[in-house]
C-alpha cells in the first residue's frame, strides 16, 4: 500500500514538473514573439513618417466666408446659431469657403528615437484663379475668447507671391486705414531649424498656419521638410480635405450679403439677408525682406 502511495506521489510530481516545463517553454516562446513584434513595429515606425500630426483649432477667428451662388432665402440659416450643427449644415449645403485669409493648426511630435529637425515648409500643387465665390458674402457673429493657453509658432504664406514662402506672422497692424485690414509678415520663419527630441516623453511643436489669397481662389497642399537621422525628406501635412486646402479670393461685390443681427441671443432670428454689396475690409499684406 505504501509503495502504491509513493508511486502515485512520484507520478503526480513528474506531471507537475512536466507542466512547469511546458509553461516555461510557452512563456519563453511568448516572450520571443513579443520581442519580434516590438522589433517589427520599431522597424515599421522607423521606415514611416518621422512625426505624428494632430490637428486643432487655431488662434484665429475667421469672419469672412462666401457661397458661390446668390442666396435668396436663408432657410434654416436664419435661425441657426453660430457653432451649431444647423449652422455647419447650412454652410456645407451652400459650399461655403473662407475668403481672403484662413488658418489651420497642426501639432508635430517625433515618432522616431533621437532628434528630428523641422527644416522648412512649402506650398505644393497650387492652383489659383479669379474667384468664383461672388454669390453671397457671409459674416458670422462674434464669439468669445476661448482662453487658449497654447503658444503656437505662427507662420504665414502669401499665395499671391510667385513662390509663396513661410514667413513669421507679426499679426494685424492696429489703427490701419479705414476699410483696410493690414497684416504684417516678417522674414523667413525657418531661418533656424526646429529641434524636437523623440522617445517616451517626446517634444511637440504647435504651428498655426495662415494663408492669404488676395482676389484669387486657391487650392493647394502644404509640405514640411524634416530631417531624421540620415534621412531628409518632404512630408504632406494633413490639412483640409484629402490634404488640400481651399480658400476663396475676395470679390469686389457680392450678389447678396448675410449679416448677424447682433441682438439678444434668445432672438430666434440670428442672421439677416441683405442686398448686394461687400461687407469685407480690403486685405493688405506688409512684408519684410525674406
PDB file of C-alpha atoms in Angstrom, residues 62-67 71 74 87 90-91 96-97 99 136-141 254 256-260 271 279-280:
ATOM      1  CA  UNK A  62     -12.481  83.637 -39.402  1.00  0.00           C
ATOM      2  CA  UNK A  63     -15.055  86.341 -40.123  1.00  0.00           C
ATOM      3  CA  UNK A  64     -15.098  86.156 -43.932  1.00  0.00           C
ATOM      4  CA  UNK A  65     -16.970  83.466 -45.833  1.00  0.00           C
ATOM      5  CA  UNK A  66     -18.660  83.221 -49.204  1.00  0.00           C
ATOM      6  CA  UNK A  67     -21.000  80.973 -51.185  1.00  0.00           C
ATOM      7  CA  UNK A  71     -28.743  83.440 -51.587  1.00  0.00           C
ATOM      8  CA  UNK A  74     -31.687  81.780 -45.629  1.00  0.00           C
ATOM      9  CA  UNK A  87     -25.135  76.406 -38.942  1.00  0.00           C
ATOM     10  CA  UNK A  90     -26.172  75.373 -43.810  1.00  0.00           C
ATOM     11  CA  UNK A  91     -22.562  76.258 -44.653  1.00  0.00           C
ATOM     12  CA  UNK A  96     -19.091  77.935 -48.033  1.00  0.00           C
ATOM     13  CA  UNK A  97     -15.382  78.726 -48.184  1.00  0.00           C
ATOM     14  CA  UNK A  99     -12.458  84.366 -48.020  1.00  0.00           C
ATOM     15  CA  UNK A 136     -23.096  85.501 -51.187  1.00  0.00           C
ATOM     16  CA  UNK A 137     -20.836  87.112 -48.589  1.00  0.00           C
ATOM     17  CA  UNK A 138     -21.352  85.853 -45.025  1.00  0.00           C
ATOM     18  CA  UNK A 139     -20.169  87.490 -41.817  1.00  0.00           C
ATOM     19  CA  UNK A 140     -20.741  85.195 -38.809  1.00  0.00           C
ATOM     20  CA  UNK A 141     -21.480  86.648 -35.363  1.00  0.00           C
ATOM     21  CA  UNK A 254     -21.346  90.057 -53.830  1.00  0.00           C
ATOM     22  CA  UNK A 256     -26.193  89.076 -51.609  1.00  0.00           C
ATOM     23  CA  UNK A 257     -24.877  89.563 -48.093  1.00  0.00           C
ATOM     24  CA  UNK A 258     -25.687  87.750 -44.833  1.00  0.00           C
ATOM     25  CA  UNK A 259     -25.001  89.632 -41.594  1.00  0.00           C
ATOM     26  CA  UNK A 260     -25.621  88.773 -37.939  1.00  0.00           C
ATOM     27  CA  UNK A 271     -28.810  86.155 -39.358  1.00  0.00           C
ATOM     28  CA  UNK A 279     -19.066  93.714 -46.108  1.00  0.00           C
ATOM     29  CA  UNK A 280     -15.356  92.860 -46.027  1.00  0.00           C
TER      30      UNK A 280
END
